[in-house]
PDB file of C-alpha atoms and ligand atoms in Angstrom:
ATOM      1  CA  MET A  10      90.954  85.961  86.830  1.00  0.00           C
ATOM      2  CA  ILE A  11      93.424  86.488  88.654  1.00  0.00           C
ATOM      3  CA  LEU A  12      93.186  90.168  90.357  1.00  0.00           C
ATOM      4  CA  GLN A  13      89.970  91.097  92.165  1.00  0.00           C
ATOM      5  CA  LYS A  14      88.417  93.451  90.006  1.00  0.00           C
ATOM      6  CA  LYS A  15      87.699  94.027  85.997  1.00  0.00           C
ATOM      7  CA  ASP A  16      89.271  97.358  86.200  1.00  0.00           C
ATOM      8  CA  ILE A  17      91.877  99.168  87.462  1.00  0.00           C
ATOM      9  CA  LEU A  18      91.212 102.559  87.971  1.00  0.00           C
ATOM     10  CA  GLY A  19      93.494 103.680  91.330  1.00  0.00           C
ATOM     11  CA  ILE A  20      96.377 102.319  93.417  1.00  0.00           C
ATOM     12  CA  LYS A  21      93.912 103.193  97.155  1.00  0.00           C
ATOM     13  CA  ASP A  22      91.864 100.224  95.989  1.00  0.00           C
ATOM     14  CA  LEU A  23      94.746  97.878  95.129  1.00  0.00           C
ATOM     15  CA  PRO A  24      95.771  95.071  97.796  1.00  0.00           C
ATOM     16  CA  VAL A  25      99.446  94.807  97.665  1.00  0.00           C
ATOM     17  CA  GLU A  26      99.280  91.188  96.844  1.00  0.00           C
ATOM     18  CA  GLU A  27      98.102  92.389  93.276  1.00  0.00           C
ATOM     19  CA  ILE A  28     100.201  95.338  92.757  1.00  0.00           C
ATOM     20  CA  THR A  29     102.707  92.162  92.907  1.00  0.00           C
ATOM     21  CA  ILE A  30     101.470  90.273  91.087  1.00  0.00           C
ATOM     22  CA  ILE A  31     101.106  92.895  88.145  1.00  0.00           C
ATOM     23  CA  LEU A  32     105.204  93.615  88.755  1.00  0.00           C
ATOM     24  CA  ASP A  33     106.230  90.184  89.014  1.00  0.00           C
ATOM     25  CA  THR A  34     104.083  89.941  85.289  1.00  0.00           C
ATOM     26  CA  ALA A  35     105.340  93.213  84.088  1.00  0.00           C
ATOM     27  CA  GLU A  36     108.860  91.800  84.517  1.00  0.00           C
ATOM     28  CA  SER A  37     108.338  89.123  82.828  1.00  0.00           C
ATOM     29  CA  PHE A  38     107.306  90.705  79.839  1.00  0.00           C
ATOM     30  CA  VAL A  39     110.692  92.819  79.243  1.00  0.00           C
ATOM     31  CA  GLU A  40     112.456  90.559  77.417  1.00  0.00           C
ATOM     32  CA  VAL A  41     109.296  90.664  74.608  1.00  0.00           C
ATOM     33  CA  SER A  42     110.719  94.243  73.723  1.00  0.00           C
ATOM     34  CA  SER A  43     114.292  93.279  73.426  1.00  0.00           C
ATOM     35  CA  ARG A  44     113.342  90.361  70.646  1.00  0.00           C
ATOM     36  CA  GLU A  45     114.220  91.111  67.058  1.00  0.00           C
ATOM     37  CA  ILE A  46     110.220  90.647  66.761  1.00  0.00           C
ATOM     38  CA  LYS A  47     108.759  92.251  69.337  1.00  0.00           C
ATOM     39  CA  LYS A  48     105.117  90.360  69.279  1.00  0.00           C
ATOM     40  CA  VAL A  49     103.514  87.462  71.317  1.00  0.00           C
ATOM     41  CA  PRO A  50     100.027  86.273  70.086  1.00  0.00           C
ATOM     42  CA  THR A  51      99.058  86.241  73.800  1.00  0.00           C
ATOM     43  CA  LEU A  52      96.628  88.679  72.793  1.00  0.00           C
ATOM     44  CA  ARG A  53      95.609  87.587  69.366  1.00  0.00           C
ATOM     45  CA  GLY A  54      92.105  88.414  68.995  1.00  0.00           C
ATOM     46  CA  LYS A  55      91.424  91.220  72.150  1.00  0.00           C
ATOM     47  CA  THR A  56      90.744  94.741  71.052  1.00  0.00           C
ATOM     48  CA  ILE A  57      91.725  97.456  73.369  1.00  0.00           C
ATOM     49  CA  ILE A  58      90.350 100.819  72.900  1.00  0.00           C
ATOM     50  CA  ASN A  59      92.832 103.933  73.963  1.00  0.00           C
ATOM     51  CA  LEU A  60      90.317 106.384  74.536  1.00  0.00           C
ATOM     52  CA  PHE A  61      92.447 110.314  75.422  1.00  0.00           C
ATOM     53  CA  TYR A  62      90.564 113.076  76.252  1.00  0.00           C
ATOM     54  CA  GLU A  63      93.634 114.791  77.524  1.00  0.00           C
ATOM     55  CA  ALA A  64      97.602 115.368  75.644  1.00  0.00           C
ATOM     56  CA  SER A  65      99.342 112.029  76.263  1.00  0.00           C
ATOM     57  CA  THR A  66     102.742 110.780  74.583  1.00  0.00           C
ATOM     58  CA  ARG A  67     104.450 108.367  77.014  1.00  0.00           C
ATOM     59  CA  THR A  68     101.157 107.193  78.383  1.00  0.00           C
ATOM     60  CA  ARG A  69      98.904 106.986  74.674  1.00  0.00           C
ATOM     61  CA  THR A  70     101.983 105.715  73.161  1.00  0.00           C
ATOM     62  CA  SER A  71     103.041 102.719  75.625  1.00  0.00           C
ATOM     63  CA  PHE A  72      99.684 101.573  75.745  1.00  0.00           C
ATOM     64  CA  GLU A  73     100.026 100.951  71.987  1.00  0.00           C
ATOM     65  CA  ILE A  74     102.677  99.304  72.119  1.00  0.00           C
ATOM     66  CA  ALA A  75     101.721  97.135  75.091  1.00  0.00           C
ATOM     67  CA  GLY A  76      99.183  96.151  73.464  1.00  0.00           C
ATOM     68  CA  LYS A  77     100.262  95.726  69.532  1.00  0.00           C
ATOM     69  CA  ARG A  78     103.694  93.734  71.240  1.00  0.00           C
ATOM     70  CA  LEU A  79     100.817  91.274  72.698  1.00  0.00           C
ATOM     71  CA  SER A  80      99.218  91.053  69.037  1.00  0.00           C
ATOM     72  CA  ALA A  81      95.936  92.667  70.123  1.00  0.00           C
ATOM     73  CA  ASP A  82      94.018  94.603  67.871  1.00  0.00           C
ATOM     74  CA  THR A  83      94.962  98.638  69.237  1.00  0.00           C
ATOM     75  CA  ILE A  84      92.676 101.748  68.106  1.00  0.00           C
ATOM     76  CA  ASN A  85      92.934 105.214  69.601  1.00  0.00           C
ATOM     77  CA  ILE A  86      90.785 107.840  69.412  1.00  0.00           C
ATOM     78  CA  SER A  87      91.812 111.655  70.015  1.00  0.00           C
ATOM     79  CA  ALA A  88      88.283 113.874  72.076  1.00  0.00           C
ATOM     80  CA  SER A  89      89.663 116.527  69.318  1.00  0.00           C
ATOM     81  CA  THR A  90      88.886 113.937  66.528  1.00  0.00           C
ATOM     82  CA  SER A  91      86.224 112.056  67.512  1.00  0.00           C
ATOM     83  CA  SER A  92      82.048 112.614  67.872  1.00  0.00           C
ATOM     84  CA  VAL A  93      83.232 114.484  71.091  1.00  0.00           C
ATOM     85  CA  VAL A  94      83.797 118.004  69.478  1.00  0.00           C
ATOM     86  CA  LYS A  95      79.888 117.181  68.544  1.00  0.00           C
ATOM     87  CA  GLY A  96      78.529 117.461  72.197  1.00  0.00           C
ATOM     88  CA  GLU A  97      78.432 113.637  72.242  1.00  0.00           C
ATOM     89  CA  THR A  98      78.676 112.850  76.178  1.00  0.00           C
ATOM     90  CA  LEU A  99      81.347 110.791  77.624  1.00  0.00           C
ATOM     91  CA  ILE A 100      78.318 108.569  78.493  1.00  0.00           C
ATOM     92  CA  ASP A 101      77.617 108.144  74.814  1.00  0.00           C
ATOM     93  CA  THR A 102      80.939 107.642  74.071  1.00  0.00           C
ATOM     94  CA  ALA A 103      80.924 104.757  76.351  1.00  0.00           C
ATOM     95  CA  LYS A 104      77.734 103.544  74.732  1.00  0.00           C
ATOM     96  CA  ASN A 105      79.150 103.198  71.428  1.00  0.00           C
ATOM     97  CA  LEU A 106      82.371 101.528  72.697  1.00  0.00           C
ATOM     98  CA  GLU A 107      80.879  98.898  74.362  1.00  0.00           C
ATOM     99  CA  ALA A 108      78.630  98.104  71.559  1.00  0.00           C
ATOM    100  CA  MET A 109      81.483  97.252  69.328  1.00  0.00           C
ATOM    101  CA  ASN A 110      82.921  95.414  72.146  1.00  0.00           C
ATOM    102  CA  PRO A 111      86.152  95.669  72.936  1.00  0.00           C
ATOM    103  CA  ASP A 112      87.900  93.725  75.670  1.00  0.00           C
ATOM    104  CA  VAL A 113      89.457  96.639  77.300  1.00  0.00           C
ATOM    105  CA  ILE A 114      88.752 100.400  77.356  1.00  0.00           C
ATOM    106  CA  VAL A 115      92.031 102.486  78.712  1.00  0.00           C
ATOM    107  CA  ILE A 116      90.865 106.184  78.897  1.00  0.00           C
ATOM    108  CA  ARG A 117      92.234 109.005  80.144  1.00  0.00           C
ATOM    109  CA  HIS A 118      90.241 112.498  81.432  1.00  0.00           C
ATOM    110  CA  SER A 119      90.194 115.493  82.911  1.00  0.00           C
ATOM    111  CA  ALA A 120      87.767 115.298  85.318  1.00  0.00           C
ATOM    112  CA  SER A 121      88.328 113.035  88.563  1.00  0.00           C
ATOM    113  CA  GLY A 122      86.533 109.677  88.442  1.00  0.00           C
ATOM    114  CA  ALA A 123      85.335 109.546  84.620  1.00  0.00           C
ATOM    115  CA  PRO A 124      87.256 105.934  84.298  1.00  0.00           C
ATOM    116  CA  HIS A 125      85.143 105.485  87.744  1.00  0.00           C
ATOM    117  CA  MET A 126      81.489 105.941  85.630  1.00  0.00           C
ATOM    118  CA  LEU A 127      82.426 104.518  82.913  1.00  0.00           C
ATOM    119  CA  ALA A 128      83.642 101.866  84.029  1.00  0.00           C
ATOM    120  CA  ARG A 129      79.561 101.102  85.523  1.00  0.00           C
ATOM    121  CA  MET A 130      78.456 101.883  82.492  1.00  0.00           C
ATOM    122  CA  VAL A 131      79.936  99.258  80.368  1.00  0.00           C
ATOM    123  CA  ARG A 132      80.780  95.804  80.397  1.00  0.00           C
ATOM    124  CA  GLN A 133      84.721  95.449  79.598  1.00  0.00           C
ATOM    125  CA  SER A 134      87.380  95.826  81.823  1.00  0.00           C
ATOM    126  CA  VAL A 135      87.920 100.059  81.835  1.00  0.00           C
ATOM    127  CA  ILE A 136      91.653 101.017  83.143  1.00  0.00           C
ATOM    128  CA  ASN A 137      92.075 104.667  83.746  1.00  0.00           C
ATOM    129  CA  ALA A 138      95.200 106.195  81.939  1.00  0.00           C
ATOM    130  CA  GLY A 139      95.323 109.039  84.600  1.00  0.00           C
ATOM    131  CA  ASP A 140      92.352 111.502  85.333  1.00  0.00           C
ATOM    132  CA  GLY A 141      92.119 115.553  86.484  1.00  0.00           C
ATOM    133  CA  ALA A 142      94.095 115.731  90.486  1.00  0.00           C
ATOM    134  CA  ASN A 143      92.810 111.779  91.137  1.00  0.00           C
ATOM    135  CA  GLU A 144      95.138 108.910  90.382  1.00  0.00           C
ATOM    136  CA  HIS A 145      97.591 108.201  87.385  1.00  0.00           C
ATOM    137  CA  PRO A 146      98.044 104.576  89.131  1.00  0.00           C
ATOM    138  CA  THR A 147      99.824 103.084  85.651  1.00  0.00           C
ATOM    139  CA  GLN A 148     102.551 105.315  85.786  1.00  0.00           C
ATOM    140  CA  ALA A 149     102.857 104.461  89.858  1.00  0.00           C
ATOM    141  CA  LEU A 150     103.027 100.836  88.697  1.00  0.00           C
ATOM    142  CA  LEU A 151     105.682 102.156  86.485  1.00  0.00           C
ATOM    143  CA  ASP A 152     107.938 103.954  89.133  1.00  0.00           C
ATOM    144  CA  LEU A 153     107.744 101.114  91.683  1.00  0.00           C
ATOM    145  CA  MET A 154     108.724  98.492  89.004  1.00  0.00           C
ATOM    146  CA  THR A 155     111.287 100.798  88.095  1.00  0.00           C
ATOM    147  CA  ILE A 156     112.622 101.293  92.263  1.00  0.00           C
ATOM    148  CA  ARG A 157     111.781  97.647  92.708  1.00  0.00           C
ATOM    149  CA  SER A 158     114.603  96.125  89.221  1.00  0.00           C
ATOM    150  CA  LYS A 159     116.979  99.120  91.094  1.00  0.00           C
ATOM    151  CA  LYS A 160     117.586  99.090  94.460  1.00  0.00           C
ATOM    152  CA  GLY A 161     115.674  94.853  94.946  1.00  0.00           C
ATOM    153  CA  THR A 162     113.149  95.934  97.110  1.00  0.00           C
ATOM    154  CA  ILE A 163     111.248  99.486  97.550  1.00  0.00           C
ATOM    155  CA  ALA A 164     109.855  97.784 101.294  1.00  0.00           C
ATOM    156  CA  GLY A 165     112.484 100.579 103.851  1.00  0.00           C
ATOM    157  CA  LEU A 166     113.194 103.282 101.722  1.00  0.00           C
ATOM    158  CA  LYS A 167     113.421 106.722 101.565  1.00  0.00           C
ATOM    159  CA  VAL A 168     110.984 108.388  99.079  1.00  0.00           C
ATOM    160  CA  ALA A 169     110.852 112.129  98.230  1.00  0.00           C
ATOM    161  CA  ILE A 170     108.911 113.043  95.938  1.00  0.00           C
ATOM    162  CA  VAL A 171     108.651 117.085  95.287  1.00  0.00           C
ATOM    163  CA  GLY A 172     106.766 119.635  93.547  1.00  0.00           C
ATOM    164  CA  ASP A 173     103.101 120.433  92.189  1.00  0.00           C
ATOM    165  CA  ILE A 174     101.661 117.518  95.104  1.00  0.00           C
ATOM    166  CA  ALA A 175      98.284 119.627  95.008  1.00  0.00           C
ATOM    167  CA  HIS A 176      97.319 118.826  91.515  1.00  0.00           C
ATOM    168  CA  SER A 177      99.866 116.095  90.515  1.00  0.00           C
ATOM    169  CA  ARG A 178      98.286 112.005  90.450  1.00  0.00           C
ATOM    170  CA  VAL A 179     100.969 110.905  89.784  1.00  0.00           C
ATOM    171  CA  ALA A 180     101.736 111.627  93.110  1.00  0.00           C
ATOM    172  CA  ARG A 181      98.824 110.181  94.951  1.00  0.00           C
ATOM    173  CA  SER A 182      99.257 106.869  93.490  1.00  0.00           C
ATOM    174  CA  ASN A 183     102.569 107.070  94.453  1.00  0.00           C
ATOM    175  CA  ILE A 184     101.865 108.065  98.085  1.00  0.00           C
ATOM    176  CA  TYR A 185      99.218 105.037  97.697  1.00  0.00           C
ATOM    177  CA  GLY A 186     101.768 102.499  96.236  1.00  0.00           C
ATOM    178  CA  LEU A 187     105.091 103.445  97.630  1.00  0.00           C
ATOM    179  CA  GLN A 188     103.447 103.089 101.114  1.00  0.00           C
ATOM    180  CA  LYS A 189     101.018  99.992 100.504  1.00  0.00           C
ATOM    181  CA  MET A 190     104.813  98.819  99.410  1.00  0.00           C
ATOM    182  CA  GLY A 191     106.360  99.794 102.483  1.00  0.00           C
ATOM    183  CA  ALA A 192     108.150 102.824 101.967  1.00  0.00           C
ATOM    184  CA  GLN A 193     108.303 105.795 103.849  1.00  0.00           C
ATOM    185  CA  VAL A 194     107.051 109.001 101.575  1.00  0.00           C
ATOM    186  CA  THR A 195     108.392 112.685 102.172  1.00  0.00           C
ATOM    187  CA  VAL A 196     106.190 115.082 100.205  1.00  0.00           C
ATOM    188  CA  ALA A 197     108.073 118.671  99.148  1.00  0.00           C
ATOM    189  CA  GLY A 198     107.115 121.825  97.054  1.00  0.00           C
ATOM    190  CA  PRO A 199     105.600 125.636  98.131  1.00  0.00           C
ATOM    191  CA  ALA A 200     102.438 125.131 100.510  1.00  0.00           C
ATOM    192  CA  THR A 201     100.386 126.850  98.327  1.00  0.00           C
ATOM    193  CA  MET A 202     101.498 123.299  96.889  1.00  0.00           C
ATOM    194  CA  MET A 203     100.286 121.462  99.010  1.00  0.00           C
ATOM    195  CA  PRO A 204      96.691 119.977  99.230  1.00  0.00           C
ATOM    196  CA  ARG A 205      95.132 120.578 102.427  1.00  0.00           C
ATOM    197  CA  ASP A 206      94.397 116.497 103.301  1.00  0.00           C
ATOM    198  CA  ILE A 207      97.999 115.955 102.723  1.00  0.00           C
ATOM    199  CA  GLU A 208      98.757 115.226 106.780  1.00  0.00           C
ATOM    200  CA  GLY A 209      95.692 112.651 106.651  1.00  0.00           C
ATOM    201  CA  LEU A 210      97.523 110.607 103.952  1.00  0.00           C
ATOM    202  CA  GLY A 211     100.363 109.498 106.748  1.00  0.00           C
ATOM    203  CA  VAL A 212     103.715 111.284 104.664  1.00  0.00           C
ATOM    204  CA  GLU A 213     106.123 113.451 106.495  1.00  0.00           C
ATOM    205  CA  VAL A 214     105.646 117.576 104.920  1.00  0.00           C
ATOM    206  CA  ARG A 215     108.473 119.293 104.253  1.00  0.00           C
ATOM    207  CA  THR A 216     108.751 123.167 102.541  1.00  0.00           C
ATOM    208  CA  SER A 217     112.404 122.748 102.208  1.00  0.00           C
ATOM    209  CA  LEU A 218     113.879 120.633  99.123  1.00  0.00           C
ATOM    210  CA  GLU A 219     117.028 120.561 100.915  1.00  0.00           C
ATOM    211  CA  GLU A 220     115.526 118.842 103.969  1.00  0.00           C
ATOM    212  CA  ALA A 221     113.418 116.594 101.462  1.00  0.00           C
ATOM    213  CA  VAL A 222     115.957 115.002 100.100  1.00  0.00           C
ATOM    214  CA  SER A 223     118.304 114.426 102.887  1.00  0.00           C
ATOM    215  CA  GLY A 224     119.403 111.256 103.526  1.00  0.00           C
ATOM    216  CA  VAL A 225     117.006 109.484 101.268  1.00  0.00           C
ATOM    217  CA  ASP A 226     116.922 106.306  98.105  1.00  0.00           C
ATOM    218  CA  VAL A 227     115.218 108.140  95.487  1.00  0.00           C
ATOM    219  CA  ILE A 228     113.391 111.433  94.332  1.00  0.00           C
ATOM    220  CA  MET A 229     110.937 112.049  92.208  1.00  0.00           C
ATOM    221  CA  MET A 230     110.511 115.620  90.633  1.00  0.00           C
ATOM    222  CA  LEU A 231     106.942 116.164  88.737  1.00  0.00           C
ATOM    223  CA  ARG A 232     105.370 118.184  86.949  1.00  0.00           C
ATOM    224  CA  ILE A 233     104.731 121.749  87.541  1.00  0.00           C
ATOM    225  CA  GLN A 234     100.418 120.975  86.945  1.00  0.00           C
ATOM    226  CA  THR A 235      99.797 124.658  85.372  1.00  0.00           C
ATOM    227  CA  GLU A 236      96.547 122.939  82.993  1.00  0.00           C
ATOM    228  CA  ARG A 237      94.889 122.079  86.471  1.00  0.00           C
ATOM    229  CA  GLN A 238      95.576 125.085  88.207  1.00  0.00           C
ATOM    230  CA  GLN A 239      93.273 128.021  88.187  1.00  0.00           C
ATOM    231  CA  GLN A 240      95.876 130.951  90.027  1.00  0.00           C
ATOM    232  CA  ASN A 241      98.946 131.315  89.981  1.00  0.00           C
ATOM    233  CA  PHE A 242     100.931 129.482  93.018  1.00  0.00           C
ATOM    234  CA  PHE A 243     104.389 131.008  92.555  1.00  0.00           C
ATOM    235  CA  PRO A 244     105.194 134.689  91.625  1.00  0.00           C
ATOM    236  CA  SER A 245     107.239 133.053  88.699  1.00  0.00           C
ATOM    237  CA  LEU A 246     108.436 129.834  86.857  1.00  0.00           C
ATOM    238  CA  ARG A 247     112.784 131.444  88.448  1.00  0.00           C
ATOM    239  CA  GLU A 248     111.705 132.487  91.301  1.00  0.00           C
ATOM    240  CA  TYR A 249     110.348 128.709  91.727  1.00  0.00           C
ATOM    241  CA  ALA A 250     112.792 127.319  90.246  1.00  0.00           C
ATOM    242  CA  GLN A 251     115.194 128.565  92.734  1.00  0.00           C
ATOM    243  CA  HIS A 252     113.655 126.991  95.556  1.00  0.00           C
ATOM    244  CA  TYR A 253     112.336 123.770  93.596  1.00  0.00           C
ATOM    245  CA  CYS A 254     114.630 122.595  90.873  1.00  0.00           C
ATOM    246  CA  LEU A 255     116.302 119.738  91.515  1.00  0.00           C
ATOM    247  CA  SER A 256     120.274 119.926  91.387  1.00  0.00           C
ATOM    248  CA  ARG A 257     123.926 119.005  92.203  1.00  0.00           C
ATOM    249  CA  ARG A 258     124.112 120.340  95.065  1.00  0.00           C
ATOM    250  CA  HIS A 259     120.683 118.306  95.761  1.00  0.00           C
ATOM    251  CA  LEU A 260     122.152 115.155  94.843  1.00  0.00           C
ATOM    252  CA  ASP A 261     125.173 115.071  97.181  1.00  0.00           C
ATOM    253  CA  LEU A 262     122.146 115.863 100.241  1.00  0.00           C
ATOM    254  CA  ALA A 263     120.463 112.904  99.077  1.00  0.00           C
ATOM    255  CA  GLY A 264     124.438 109.932  98.860  1.00  0.00           C
ATOM    256  CA  PRO A 265     125.712 108.695  96.230  1.00  0.00           C
ATOM    257  CA  ASP A 266     122.698 105.799  95.413  1.00  0.00           C
ATOM    258  CA  VAL A 267     119.621 107.855  95.101  1.00  0.00           C
ATOM    259  CA  LEU A 268     117.665 107.131  92.377  1.00  0.00           C
ATOM    260  CA  VAL A 269     116.157 110.214  90.402  1.00  0.00           C
ATOM    261  CA  MET A 270     112.519 109.747  88.446  1.00  0.00           C
ATOM    262  CA  HIS A 271     110.174 111.853  86.349  1.00  0.00           C
ATOM    263  CA  PRO A 272     107.069 110.818  84.763  1.00  0.00           C
ATOM    264  CA  GLY A 273     107.584 113.399  82.017  1.00  0.00           C
ATOM    265  CA  PRO A 274     107.064 115.881  81.018  1.00  0.00           C
ATOM    266  CA  ILE A 275     109.875 117.944  82.473  1.00  0.00           C
ATOM    267  CA  ASN A 276     109.810 121.267  82.474  1.00  0.00           C
ATOM    268  CA  ARG A 277     113.887 121.633  82.240  1.00  0.00           C
ATOM    269  CA  GLY A 278     115.431 124.128  84.458  1.00  0.00           C
ATOM    270  CA  VAL A 279     112.542 124.854  86.247  1.00  0.00           C
ATOM    271  CA  GLU A 280     112.276 120.860  88.458  1.00  0.00           C
ATOM    272  CA  ILE A 281     115.415 120.023  86.977  1.00  0.00           C
ATOM    273  CA  ALA A 282     118.801 120.982  85.873  1.00  0.00           C
ATOM    274  CA  PRO A 283     118.899 118.883  82.304  1.00  0.00           C
ATOM    275  CA  GLU A 284     122.489 117.295  84.155  1.00  0.00           C
ATOM    276  CA  ILE A 285     120.236 116.160  86.690  1.00  0.00           C
ATOM    277  CA  ALA A 286     117.978 114.356  84.398  1.00  0.00           C
ATOM    278  CA  ASP A 287     120.409 113.132  81.576  1.00  0.00           C
ATOM    279  CA  GLY A 288     123.332 112.559  84.661  1.00  0.00           C
ATOM    280  CA  PRO A 289     124.225 108.795  85.954  1.00  0.00           C
ATOM    281  CA  SER A 290     120.924 109.539  89.039  1.00  0.00           C
ATOM    282  CA  SER A 291     118.634 109.294  86.177  1.00  0.00           C
ATOM    283  CA  VAL A 292     116.187 106.498  85.513  1.00  0.00           C
ATOM    284  CA  ILE A 293     114.117 108.854  84.119  1.00  0.00           C
ATOM    285  CA  LEU A 294     113.744 106.957  80.517  1.00  0.00           C
ATOM    286  CA  GLU A 295     113.969 103.491  82.935  1.00  0.00           C
ATOM    287  CA  GLN A 296     110.607 104.409  83.923  1.00  0.00           C
ATOM    288  CA  VAL A 297     109.256 104.966  79.842  1.00  0.00           C
ATOM    289  CA  THR A 298     110.635 101.508  79.128  1.00  0.00           C
ATOM    290  CA  ASN A 299     109.260  99.942  82.151  1.00  0.00           C
ATOM    291  CA  GLY A 300     105.614 101.347  81.483  1.00  0.00           C
ATOM    292  CA  VAL A 301     105.636  99.530  77.299  1.00  0.00           C
ATOM    293  CA  ALA A 302     106.172  96.073  80.367  1.00  0.00           C
ATOM    294  CA  VAL A 303     103.758  97.263  82.836  1.00  0.00           C
ATOM    295  CA  ARG A 304     100.753  97.705  80.728  1.00  0.00           C
ATOM    296  CA  MET A 305     100.992  95.240  78.672  1.00  0.00           C
ATOM    297  CA  ALA A 306     101.309  93.105  82.331  1.00  0.00           C
ATOM    298  CA  LEU A 307      97.433  94.616  83.030  1.00  0.00           C
ATOM    299  CA  LEU A 308      96.448  93.934  79.778  1.00  0.00           C
ATOM    300  CA  TYR A 309      97.452  90.846  80.274  1.00  0.00           C
ATOM    301  CA  LEU A 310      96.013  89.723  82.958  1.00  0.00           C
ATOM    302  CA  LEU A 311      92.611  91.750  82.764  1.00  0.00           C
ATOM    303  CA  THR A 312      91.484  89.799  79.916  1.00  0.00           C
ATOM    304  CA  GLY A 313      92.382  86.556  81.701  1.00  0.00           C
ATOM    305  CA  GLY A 314      96.106  85.792  81.752  1.00  0.00           C
ATOM    306  CA  LYS A 315      97.313  84.241  84.607  1.00  0.00           C
ATOM    307  CA  GLN A 316     100.895  85.644  86.243  1.00  0.00           C
TER     308      GLN A 316
HETATM  309  N1   CP B  28     103.637 110.591  82.910  1.00  0.00           N
HETATM  310  C1   CP B  28     102.913 110.540  82.135  1.00  0.00           C
HETATM  311  O1   CP B  28     101.412 110.457  82.078  1.00  0.00           O
HETATM  312  O2   CP B  28     103.152 111.543  80.240  1.00  0.00           O
HETATM  313  P1   CP B  28     102.340 111.394  79.211  1.00  0.00           P
HETATM  314  O3   CP B  28     101.184 112.340  79.666  1.00  0.00           O
HETATM  315  O4   CP B  28     103.493 111.730  78.577  1.00  0.00           O
HETATM  316  O5   CP B  28     100.850 110.296  79.067  1.00  0.00           O
END
């Protein structure tokens, strides 16, 4: 197997060489999605289970499309329509899925570490599709792919990640990934939304959006993770938007070639002005397109494919 480990659980533990292999492989799969017949026989006979304990549009759909474009059989399980509602534990669910002998299990869970536990329980490859506020490795990989394809390189770029840093698994995975690939990362947001260990991650920390975006190459806006907040971290959405909603004047501070990114779903007018989300600097929908290619690459590499 070209990847050292059987699972993709986080960017923190993924060597730079493997990130590069995944991005290169993903680029080679982009063309399949532009064909009239969007299917290759590469994973015929393989079975992928998408086990989602949290809501998802982009990640779940793109894993399903990725599997189908590679001719794998893909099965989607939502916690709300599974025996989880009858009280079945994750471990029992895992053992039962393992008994059906799939090749890859993709899991999203509200608990940090749930994919790691699953990976220890089953012999199949496990892909983390987002665990609590810990990591969202496939989002970071598609973000890295998008930046590399638009800028030609990641090394030496200045990237600002803005918003709810404390509750964002996207921020955490991107901080690891961008730094490994040689980018300089600044994070910005309300002080109440900064994790305590943020300085230890080697990033610049700002509370001013204006300061954070000045002179950067990439601005990555984050969704406010209300589902992970146990208390109010800012007085109101209106006041949050006054300080942290990305608008035209922020892009002017960054420069003409700045890329605007957002993992989605977007809160328009709160995190990002609609004209910026839909404007010429935005690569938000390219991120979604690249998500299919990255997930095709991971399914292919984890099931024994060569680069
Ligand atoms: N970016 C992302 O994870 O979106 P979904 O929650 O829709 O999968």
